[in-house]
Coordinates of C-alpha atoms and ligand atoms in Angstrom, one line a residue:
X522 CA 286.2 131.5 -111.7
X523 CA 287.7 128.1 -111.1
X524 CA 289.0 128.3 -114.8
X525 CA 291.6 130.8 -114.0
X526 CA 292.3 129.7 -110.4
X527 CA 295.0 127.0 -109.9
X528 CA 293.4 123.9 -108.3
X529 CA 294.2 124.4 -104.7
X530 CA 292.8 128.1 -105.0
X531 CA 289.7 126.6 -106.7
X532 CA 289.2 124.2 -103.9
X533 CA 289.6 126.9 -101.2
X534 CA 287.0 129.2 -103.1
X535 CA 284.9 126.1 -103.4
X536 CA 284.9 125.5 -99.7
X537 CA 284.0 129.2 -99.1
X538 CA 280.9 128.9 -101.6
X539 CA 279.8 125.6 -99.7
X540 CA 280.0 127.2 -96.2
X541 CA 278.3 130.4 -97.6
X542 CA 275.6 128.4 -99.0
X543 CA 275.1 126.4 -95.8
X544 CA 274.9 129.5 -93.6
X545 CA 272.6 131.5 -96.0
X546 CA 270.2 128.5 -96.2
X547 CA 270.0 127.7 -92.5
X548 CA 270.5 131.4 -91.5
X549 CA 272.7 130.1 -88.3
X550 CA 275.4 127.8 -87.6
X551 CA 276.9 126.0 -90.6
X552 CA 275.3 122.6 -90.2
X553 CA 278.1 120.6 -90.6
X554 CA 277.1 117.6 -88.4
X555 CA 274.1 116.8 -90.5
X556 CA 276.7 115.9 -93.2
X557 CA 274.9 118.0 -95.9
X558 CA 277.1 119.9 -98.6
X559 CA 275.7 121.4 -101.7
X560 CA 277.8 121.1 -104.8
X561 CA 275.7 123.7 -107.0
X562 CA 276.4 123.5 -110.7
X563 CA 276.2 127.4 -111.2
X564 CA 279.2 127.8 -108.8
X565 CA 280.9 125.2 -110.8
X566 CA 280.7 127.6 -113.9
X567 CA 277.4 126.6 -115.4
X568 CA 275.7 129.5 -117.1
X569 CA 272.1 128.1 -117.0
X570 CA 270.8 130.3 -119.9
X571 CA 269.9 127.3 -122.1
X572 CA 272.3 128.1 -124.7
X573 CA 275.8 127.9 -123.1
X574 CA 277.1 124.4 -123.1
X575 CA 277.1 123.6 -119.3
X576 CA 278.4 119.9 -119.5
X577 CA 282.0 120.9 -118.1
X578 CA 280.5 122.4 -114.9
X579 CA 278.5 119.4 -114.4
X580 CA 281.3 116.9 -114.6
X581 CA 283.4 119.2 -112.1
X582 CA 280.5 119.4 -109.8
X583 CA 279.9 115.6 -110.1
X584 CA 283.5 114.8 -109.5
X585 CA 283.5 116.7 -106.2
X586 CA 280.1 115.5 -105.0
X587 CA 281.3 112.0 -105.7
X588 CA 284.8 112.5 -103.9
X589 CA 283.2 114.2 -101.0
X590 CA 283.7 112.7 -97.6
X591 CA 280.7 114.3 -96.1
X592 CA 277.7 111.8 -95.5
X593 CA 275.2 113.6 -97.6
X594 CA 276.8 115.4 -100.7
X595 CA 274.1 117.2 -102.9
X596 CA 274.8 118.2 -106.5
X597 CA 272.3 121.0 -107.2
X598 CA 270.8 122.5 -110.3
X599 CA 268.9 125.6 -109.0
X600 CA 265.6 126.7 -109.9
X601 CA 265.0 128.9 -112.9
X602 CA 268.1 127.6 -114.6
X603 CA 268.1 125.8 -117.8
X604 CA 271.4 124.0 -118.5
X605 CA 272.1 122.7 -121.8
X606 CA 274.0 119.5 -121.7
X607 CA 275.9 117.3 -124.2
X608 CA 275.9 113.4 -123.5
X609 CA 277.1 113.2 -120.1
X610 CA 278.3 110.2 -117.8
X611 CA 278.3 110.6 -114.0
X612 CA 280.2 107.6 -112.8
X613 CA 280.9 106.2 -109.5
X614 CA 281.7 104.6 -107.4
X615 CA 281.5 107.6 -104.9
X616 CA 282.6 108.1 -101.4
X617 CA 279.3 108.7 -99.9
X618 CA 276.5 106.0 -99.7
X619 CA 273.9 108.8 -99.7
X620 CA 274.4 111.1 -102.7
X621 CA 271.7 113.5 -104.1
X622 CA 271.3 115.0 -107.4
X623 CA 268.7 117.7 -106.9
X624 CA 267.4 119.2 -110.1
X625 CA 265.1 122.3 -109.4
X626 CA 265.8 123.9 -112.8
X627 CA 265.8 122.4 -116.3
X628 CA 268.2 120.3 -118.1
X629 CA 267.9 120.4 -122.0
X630 CA 269.7 118.8 -125.0
X631 CA 270.2 120.4 -128.2
X632 CA 267.4 120.0 -130.5
X633 CA 269.7 119.4 -133.5
X634 CA 270.8 115.7 -133.7
X635 CA 273.9 116.6 -135.7
X636 CA 275.1 119.0 -132.7
X637 CA 275.2 116.2 -130.2
X638 CA 278.7 115.4 -129.2
X639 CA 278.8 111.6 -129.4
X640 CA 279.8 109.0 -131.7
X641 CA 277.1 109.1 -134.3
X642 CA 277.0 105.2 -134.6
X643 CA 276.5 105.0 -130.8
X644 CA 274.5 107.7 -129.4
X645 CA 273.2 105.5 -126.7
X646 CA 272.4 107.8 -124.0
X647 CA 272.2 111.4 -123.1
X648 CA 272.8 111.4 -119.3
X649 CA 273.9 108.1 -117.9
X650 CA 274.7 107.5 -114.1
X651 CA 276.8 104.4 -113.7
X652 CA 278.3 102.4 -110.7
X653 CA 276.6 104.3 -107.8
X654 CA 275.3 102.7 -104.7
X655 CA 273.0 105.0 -102.7
X656 CA 271.6 107.9 -104.8
X657 CA 268.8 110.1 -105.0
X658 CA 267.8 111.8 -108.1
X659 CA 265.0 114.3 -107.2
X660 CA 263.7 117.8 -107.4
X661 CA 260.9 120.2 -108.8
X662 CA 262.8 120.4 -112.2
X663 CA 262.6 118.9 -115.8
X664 CA 264.8 116.9 -118.0
X665 CA 263.9 117.8 -121.5
X666 CA 265.5 115.7 -124.4
X667 CA 264.4 118.1 -126.9
X668 CA 264.3 114.9 -129.2
X669 CA 261.4 116.0 -131.8
X670 CA 264.2 116.2 -134.7
X671 CA 265.3 112.7 -133.6
X672 CA 261.8 111.1 -134.2
X673 CA 262.0 112.1 -138.0
X674 CA 262.5 108.9 -139.9
X675 CA 264.0 110.7 -142.8
X676 CA 267.0 111.6 -140.4
X677 CA 268.6 108.4 -141.7
X678 CA 269.0 109.5 -145.1
X679 CA 270.0 113.1 -144.6
X680 CA 272.3 113.3 -141.6
X681 CA 273.5 109.8 -141.0
X682 CA 272.5 110.0 -137.3
X683 CA 269.6 108.6 -135.8
X684 CA 269.6 105.4 -137.8
X685 CA 271.2 103.1 -135.2
X686 CA 270.5 103.7 -131.5
X687 CA 269.0 106.8 -130.6
X688 CA 269.9 108.2 -127.2
X689 CA 268.1 107.3 -124.1
X690 CA 267.2 110.3 -121.9
X691 CA 268.5 108.8 -118.4
X692 CA 270.3 105.7 -118.0
X693 CA 270.6 104.2 -114.6
X694 CA 273.3 101.9 -115.0
X695 CA 274.8 99.2 -112.6
X696 CA 273.7 101.1 -109.5
X697 CA 272.0 99.8 -106.2
X698 CA 269.8 101.8 -104.0
X699 CA 268.4 104.4 -106.1
X700 CA 265.6 106.8 -105.6
X701 CA 264.2 108.7 -108.5
X702 CA 261.4 111.0 -107.6
X703 CA 259.2 114.1 -108.4
X704 CA 261.0 115.0 -111.5
X705 CA 259.4 115.7 -114.8
X706 CA 260.9 114.0 -118.1
X707 CA 260.0 115.4 -121.7
X708 CA 260.4 114.4 -125.2
X709 CA 263.6 112.2 -125.2
X710 CA 264.9 111.3 -128.4
X711 CA 264.2 107.5 -127.5
X712 CA 263.4 106.0 -124.0
X713 CA 263.1 108.4 -121.3
X714 CA 264.5 106.4 -118.5
X715 CA 266.2 103.2 -118.7
X716 CA 267.1 101.0 -115.5
X717 CA 269.7 98.6 -116.5
X718 CA 271.8 96.2 -114.5
X719 CA 270.7 97.6 -111.2
X720 CA 269.0 96.6 -107.9
X721 CA 266.7 98.2 -105.4
X722 CA 265.5 101.0 -107.4
X723 CA 262.4 103.2 -106.8
X724 CA 260.9 105.5 -109.3
X725 CA 258.0 107.5 -107.6
X726 CA 256.0 110.6 -108.6
X727 CA 257.5 111.1 -111.8
X728 CA 255.7 112.7 -115.0
X729 CA 257.0 111.4 -118.1
X730 CA 255.7 112.9 -121.5
X731 CA 256.3 113.1 -125.1
X732 CA 253.6 113.2 -128.1
X733 CA 251.8 109.8 -129.0
X734 CA 253.6 109.9 -132.4
X735 CA 257.0 109.9 -131.1
X736 CA 258.7 106.6 -132.0
X737 CA 260.2 104.3 -129.5
X738 CA 259.9 106.9 -126.5
X739 CA 259.2 104.5 -123.7
X740 CA 258.6 105.8 -120.4
X741 CA 260.5 103.7 -118.3
X742 CA 262.6 100.7 -119.4
X743 CA 263.7 98.0 -117.0
X744 CA 266.3 95.5 -117.9
X745 CA 268.6 93.0 -116.1
X746 CA 267.3 94.7 -112.9
X747 CA 265.8 93.4 -109.6
X748 CA 263.7 94.9 -107.0
X749 CA 262.6 97.8 -109.0
X750 CA 259.4 99.8 -107.4
X751 CA 257.7 102.0 -109.8
X752 CA 254.7 104.0 -108.2
X753 CA 252.6 107.1 -108.7
X754 CA 253.7 108.2 -112.0
X755 CA 252.0 109.9 -114.8
X756 CA 253.3 108.5 -118.3
X757 CA 252.3 109.5 -121.7
X758 CA 254.4 108.8 -124.7
X759 CA 254.7 107.3 -128.2
X760 CA 255.7 103.8 -127.1
X761 CA 255.3 101.5 -123.8
X762 CA 254.7 103.5 -120.8
X763 CA 256.6 101.0 -119.0
X764 CA 258.6 98.3 -120.7
X765 CA 259.9 95.2 -118.9
X766 CA 263.0 93.5 -120.6
X767 CA 265.3 90.6 -120.2
X768 CA 266.6 89.8 -116.7
X769 CA 263.9 91.8 -114.8
X770 CA 262.7 90.1 -111.5
X771 CA 260.8 91.3 -108.3
X772 CA 259.2 94.4 -109.8
X773 CA 256.3 96.2 -108.1
X774 CA 254.6 98.7 -110.2
X775 CA 251.4 100.5 -109.0
X776 CA 249.5 103.7 -109.1
X777 CA 250.3 104.6 -112.8
X778 CA 248.2 106.4 -115.2
X779 CA 249.4 105.7 -118.8
X780 CA 248.5 107.2 -122.0
X781 CA 248.8 108.0 -124.7
X782 CA 251.1 105.0 -125.4
X783 CA 251.5 101.3 -126.0
X784 CA 250.8 100.3 -122.3
X785 CA 252.8 98.3 -120.1
X786 CA 254.6 95.7 -121.9
X787 CA 256.6 92.6 -120.8
X788 CA 259.2 91.9 -123.5
X789 CA 259.7 91.4 -126.5
X790 CA 261.7 88.4 -125.1
X791 CA 263.6 85.9 -127.1
X792 CA 264.7 87.9 -130.1
X793 CA 267.4 86.0 -132.3
X794 CA 266.8 82.8 -130.4
X795 CA 268.3 84.2 -127.1
X796 CA 267.4 82.7 -123.7
X797 CA 265.9 85.6 -121.8
X798 CA 263.7 85.5 -118.5
X799 CA 261.5 87.8 -116.6
X800 CA 259.8 86.8 -113.3
X801 CA 257.8 87.8 -110.3
X802 CA 256.2 90.9 -111.7
X803 CA 253.3 92.8 -109.9
X804 CA 251.4 95.4 -111.8
X805 CA 248.4 97.0 -109.9
X806 CA 246.2 100.0 -109.9
X807 CA 247.1 101.1 -113.5
X808 CA 244.8 103.3 -115.4
X809 CA 245.1 103.2 -119.1
X810 CA 243.6 105.9 -121.3
X811 CA 243.7 105.7 -125.2
X812 CA 246.6 103.4 -125.2
X813 CA 247.2 100.8 -128.2
X814 CA 247.6 98.2 -125.7
X815 CA 246.6 97.7 -122.1
X816 CA 248.7 94.9 -120.5
X817 CA 250.9 93.0 -123.0
X818 CA 253.3 90.1 -123.0
X819 CA 255.3 89.7 -126.2
X820 CA 258.1 87.1 -127.4
X821 CA 259.7 86.2 -130.5
X822 CA 259.5 82.8 -132.0
X823 CA 262.5 80.8 -131.4
X824 CA 263.5 82.2 -128.2
X825 CA 264.2 80.2 -125.0
X826 CA 263.6 81.2 -121.2
X827 CA 260.4 82.3 -119.5
X828 CA 258.1 84.9 -118.2
X829 CA 256.4 83.9 -115.2
X830 CA 254.8 84.6 -111.9
X831 CA 253.3 87.8 -113.1
X832 CA 250.2 89.5 -111.7
X833 CA 248.0 92.2 -113.3
X834 CA 245.3 93.5 -111.0
X835 CA 242.9 96.4 -110.5
X836 CA 243.5 97.7 -113.9
X837 CA 241.0 100.1 -115.7
X838 CA 241.3 100.6 -119.4
X839 CA 239.7 103.2 -121.4
X840 CA 239.4 102.7 -125.2
X841 CA 242.5 100.4 -125.8
X842 CA 242.9 98.5 -129.0
X843 CA 244.3 95.6 -127.2
X844 CA 243.3 95.6 -123.5
X845 CA 244.8 92.1 -122.9
X846 CA 247.2 90.5 -125.2
X847 CA 249.9 87.8 -124.8
X848 CA 251.6 87.6 -128.3
X849 CA 254.3 84.6 -128.8
X850 CA 254.7 85.6 -132.5
X851 CA 255.9 89.1 -131.9
X852 CA 257.8 90.1 -135.2
X853 CA 258.5 93.8 -136.2
X854 CA 259.3 93.2 -139.6
X855 CA 257.3 91.3 -142.4
X856 CA 258.5 87.9 -142.4
X857 CA 259.4 86.0 -139.1
X858 CA 259.7 82.3 -139.8
X859 CA 257.7 79.8 -137.6
X860 CA 259.9 78.0 -135.1
X861 CA 259.5 75.5 -132.5
X862 CA 261.3 77.0 -129.5
X863 CA 259.7 79.7 -127.4
X864 CA 259.9 81.7 -124.3
X865 CA 257.6 79.8 -121.9
X866 CA 254.9 81.9 -120.4
X867 CA 253.6 80.7 -117.2
X868 CA 251.5 81.6 -114.0
X869 CA 250.0 85.0 -115.1
X870 CA 246.9 86.3 -113.4
X871 CA 244.6 89.0 -114.4
X872 CA 242.4 90.1 -111.9
X873 CA 239.8 93.0 -111.6
X874 CA 240.5 94.3 -115.1
X875 CA 237.7 96.4 -116.5
X876 CA 236.9 99.2 -118.9
X877 CA 236.5 99.5 -122.7
X878 CA 238.1 98.4 -125.8
X879 CA 238.3 100.1 -129.3
X880 CA 238.6 96.5 -131.0
X881 CA 236.2 93.8 -130.9
X882 CA 238.7 91.4 -129.6
X883 CA 239.5 92.6 -126.2
X884 CA 241.3 89.6 -125.1
X885 CA 243.9 87.9 -127.4
X886 CA 246.0 85.2 -126.1
X887 CA 248.4 83.8 -128.9
X888 CA 250.7 81.2 -127.4
X889 CA 253.3 78.8 -128.9
X890 CA 252.0 75.4 -130.1
X891 CA 254.9 73.7 -128.7
X892 CA 255.1 75.6 -125.4
X893 CA 251.6 76.6 -124.6
X894 CA 251.0 79.1 -122.1
X895 CA 250.2 77.6 -118.6
X896 CA 248.6 78.5 -115.5
X897 CA 246.9 81.5 -117.0
X898 CA 244.4 82.9 -114.3
X899 CA 241.5 85.4 -114.9
X900 CA 239.2 86.8 -112.3
X901 CA 236.5 89.5 -112.6
X902 CA 237.2 91.0 -116.0
X903 CA 234.7 93.3 -117.9
X904 CA 235.9 94.7 -121.1
X905 CA 233.1 96.3 -123.2
X906 CA 233.4 97.9 -126.6
X907 CA 234.0 101.8 -126.6
X908 CA 231.3 102.2 -129.1
X909 CA 228.1 100.6 -127.5
X910 CA 226.2 98.1 -129.7
X911 CA 228.2 95.0 -130.3
X912 CA 229.9 92.8 -127.9
X913 CA 233.6 92.2 -127.4
X914 CA 235.1 88.7 -128.2
X915 CA 238.3 86.8 -127.1
X916 CA 240.8 84.7 -129.1
X917 CA 243.0 82.1 -127.5
X918 CA 245.3 79.5 -128.8
X919 CA 247.5 77.0 -127.0
X920 CA 246.5 78.5 -123.5
X921 CA 246.0 76.5 -120.4
X922 CA 244.6 77.9 -117.2
X923 CA 241.4 79.0 -115.2
X924 CA 238.9 81.6 -114.9
X925 CA 236.0 82.4 -112.6
X926 CA 232.5 83.0 -114.1
X927 CA 232.8 87.0 -113.6
X928 CA 234.4 87.3 -117.0
X929 CA 233.1 89.3 -120.1
X930 CA 234.0 88.7 -122.8
X931 CA 233.9 84.9 -122.3
X932 CA 237.2 83.2 -122.4
X933 CA 236.3 79.6 -123.6
X934 CA 239.9 78.2 -123.4
X935 CA 240.1 78.6 -119.8
X936 CA 238.5 76.1 -117.3
X937 CA 235.7 77.6 -115.0
X938 CA 236.7 77.5 -111.5
X939 CA 235.1 79.4 -108.7
X940 CA 237.7 78.8 -106.3
X941 CA 240.3 81.2 -107.8
Ligands
LIG1505 C1 262.3 131.7 -110.0 O1 261.4 132.4 -110.7 C2 260.1 132.7 -109.9 C3 259.2 133.3 -110.8 O2 259.9 134.3 -111.5 C4 260.4 133.3 -108.6 O3 259.2 133.5 -107.9 C5 261.4 132.5 -107.8 O4 261.7 133.3 -106.5 C6 262.5 132.2 -108.6 N1 263.3 131.2 -107.8 C7 264.8 131.4 -107.6 C8 265.4 130.5 -106.7 O5 265.3 132.4 -108.0
LIG1506 C1 270.3 109.4 -96.2 O1 270.1 110.5 -95.8 C2 268.4 110.5 -95.5 C3 268.1 112.1 -95.2 O2 268.8 112.5 -94.2 C4 268.3 109.7 -94.4 O3 266.9 109.6 -94.0 C5 268.9 108.3 -94.8 O4 268.8 107.4 -93.5 C6 270.3 108.3 -95.1 N1 270.7 107.0 -95.7 C7 271.9 106.4 -95.5 C8 272.1 105.0 -96.2 O5 272.7 106.9 -95.0
LIG1507 C1 265.1 122.4 -128.7 O1 266.0 122.5 -129.6 C2 265.5 123.5 -130.6 C3 266.4 123.4 -131.8 O2 267.8 123.4 -131.6 C4 265.9 125.0 -129.8 O3 265.4 125.9 -130.7 C5 265.0 124.8 -128.7 O4 265.2 126.0 -128.0 C6 265.2 123.7 -127.7 N1 264.2 123.7 -126.6 C7 264.6 124.0 -125.5 C8 263.6 124.0 -124.5 O5 265.8 124.4 -125.2
LIG1508 C1 255.0 111.2 -103.7 O1 254.0 112.4 -103.6 C2 253.3 112.3 -102.3 C3 252.2 113.3 -102.4 O2 252.7 114.5 -102.7 C4 253.9 112.0 -101.0 O3 253.2 111.9 -100.0 C5 255.1 110.9 -101.1 O4 256.0 110.9 -100.2 C6 256.0 111.0 -102.5 N1 256.7 109.8 -102.5 C7 257.8 109.8 -102.9 C8 258.6 108.4 -103.0 O5 258.8 110.9 -103.1
LIG1509 C1 252.6 82.6 -109.2 O1 253.1 84.0 -109.2 C2 252.9 84.5 -108.1 C3 253.1 85.9 -108.1 O2 254.5 86.3 -108.4 C4 253.5 83.9 -106.9 O3 253.1 84.5 -105.6 C5 253.0 82.4 -106.9 O4 253.9 81.9 -105.8 C6 253.3 81.8 -108.1 N1 252.7 80.5 -107.9 C7 253.3 79.4 -108.3 C8 252.9 78.1 -108.4 O5 254.5 79.5 -108.6
LIG1510 C1 236.5 98.7 -112.4 O1 237.8 98.4 -111.5 C2 237.9 99.5 -110.6 C3 239.2 99.2 -109.7 O2 239.6 97.8 -109.5 C4 236.8 99.2 -109.5 O3 237.0 100.1 -108.6 C5 235.4 99.3 -110.1 O4 234.5 99.1 -109.2 C6 235.5 98.4 -111.3 N1 234.1 98.7 -112.2 C7 233.5 97.7 -112.7 C8 232.3 98.3 -113.4 O5 233.7 96.4 -112.6
LIG1511 C1 239.0 105.2 -129.3 O1 240.3 105.0 -130.2 C2 240.3 105.2 -131.4 C3 241.6 104.5 -132.0 O2 242.7 105.2 -131.4 C4 239.8 106.5 -131.8 O3 239.8 106.8 -133.2 C5 238.6 107.0 -131.3 O4 238.3 108.3 -131.4 C6 238.6 106.7 -129.6 N1 237.3 106.7 -129.2 C7 237.1 107.7 -128.1 C8 235.5 107.6 -127.5 O5 237.9 108.1 -127.4
LIG1512 C1 252.9 80.0 -138.4 O1 252.2 79.8 -137.3 C2 250.9 80.4 -137.2 C3 250.3 80.1 -135.9 O2 250.4 78.7 -135.6 C4 250.0 80.1 -138.4 O3 248.8 80.8 -138.4 C5 250.9 80.2 -139.7 O4 250.0 80.0 -140.8 C6 252.2 79.8 -139.6 N1 253.0 80.3 -140.8 C7 253.7 79.6 -141.6 C8 254.5 80.3 -142.6 O5 253.9 78.4 -141.3
LIG1513 C1 229.6 96.7 -119.7 O1 228.6 96.5 -120.2 C2 227.7 95.8 -119.4 C3 226.4 95.4 -120.0 O2 226.1 96.3 -121.0 C4 227.3 96.8 -118.2 O3 226.5 96.4 -117.3 C5 228.7 97.2 -117.6 O4 228.6 98.1 -116.5 C6 229.7 97.6 -118.5 N1 231.0 97.7 -117.9 C7 232.0 98.6 -118.0 C8 233.2 98.5 -117.1 O5 231.6 99.5 -118.7
LIG1514 C1 231.7 80.3 -121.8 O1 232.4 79.6 -122.8 C2 232.3 78.1 -122.3 C3 232.7 77.3 -123.1 O2 232.5 77.5 -124.5 C4 230.7 77.7 -122.2 O3 230.4 76.3 -121.6 C5 230.1 78.8 -121.3 O4 228.7 78.4 -121.3 C6 230.4 80.1 -121.9 N1 229.8 80.9 -120.7 C7 228.9 82.0 -121.1 C8 228.4 82.9 -120.0 O5 228.5 82.2 -122.2

């Protein structure tokens, strides 16, 4: 309808729709004074049949919601609608400091990588929200990246897509005061959610799933962002459940169930000799089931910067291959030269970590010779082998720190100190 009407007419029709919606939902006076207005993508022309490209309707609904002068504009994807979307940027700044994107239906991407309308060499995101202050993204719906064909390594040879960067499902880019909640994320081509260059972001009650064999499908990736809170999420993917990259500080992560996946990782930091920093990270009440790693810190040789002031506490681990690992020799290809500079790791506490390890070496701390890990503290740790019979062991090199006596396996490189 908006397509055939001239712009002014479209606006009048839209006002009518919005009022009708408010009347219908309250059953009484249009509640103008609570400041809410719905921008329903179906009213903007989305079909919602999972086959028609609804990208244009989303762009229009966003433009109006973002420009709206009401205090609480709500862009809405209704229940039982499946909207097929091409790569989409929802860009601010917006008028309201209290914008909501409420997704009760499903967003789905094309399952055929060659049908994605993006620069094939730079298909970095599916949905990106950029430069918005004061945003909630919530609802009972799902965001389905439909990425299984992107996961196939042979793509590179056949379609010339999927060789470089694969798209991230949802990117929160340069935003402040963001709340993500309730939604289900599924089968992203690459990472599911990336929080980049943003501050004061809360992600809660999310469910994020993709198969354990899907490559690089991290659940939540945090980078160049501060004051990020992740709580009460269920994450099972083919890569890190949560990965914490360069420039992250003041993170609070709790109540996470992780598996399958690679665990919770800080890094990798310091690739190509870069200076990278991560500080003040609390990870607590995390339950790992069948993950390759539990809590991991990984850095490249030759890097600079630091990872410090990190706490892992109340962690339970079931059958992980590397429950506790620091790897300062991270290398994702065969030959990485030994180098002298390194990202400095210090003040890392592990407290109340218990469960089972698939591998014998349940604790591995491999630190740089020139920049040994400092102030590594361990308290109340029990890691047994999944298969009873043998005892777990620990390995450490170039580690300084302390532990209490309630540690199994024994970690001989740490000084015993009952006052921790
Ligand atoms: C969605 O579908 C379910 C099951 O068919 C139905 O009960 C519900 O009322 C529908 N919701 C809407 C908003 O149409
Ligand atoms: C946004 O709206 C919610 C719900 O009405 C309200 O609780 C909150 O205070 C508002 N925030 C701002 C910044 O206006
Ligand atoms: C995912 O993509 C495939 C291939 O294009 C398609 O057949 C399927 O319907 C898509 N899945 C969903 C949930 O739309
Ligand atoms: C998460 O879900 C719980 C239980 O349903 C609810 O009490 C809590 O308010 C939710 N948190 C957020 C931030 O939505
Ligand atoms: C170690 O890190 C913790 C957690 O961030 C912090 O509270 C504490 O002040 C740090 N200790 C030192 C000596 O910096
Ligand atoms: C393992 O850790 C959990 C959570 O901190 C705790 O409740 C439980 O008692 C611990 N179990 C053992 C055997 O230490
Ligand atoms: C433990 O993990 C290993 C390797 O992933 C797997 O082969 C084994 O079946 C798992 N054992 C249990 C008891 O889950
Ligand atoms: C690099 O350093 C590691 C750890 O110190 C050592 O085991 C390895 O032999 C070194 N490799 C080379 C090529 O020097
Ligand atoms: C580890 O093994 C010890 C000794 O067999 C046992 O007492 C303890 O409960 C086990 N802990 C866990 C977390 O399985
Ligand atoms: C742990 O290792 C230290 C250093 O090798 C040793 O002194 C201590 O007796 C060991 N503790 C246990 C319980 O084996």
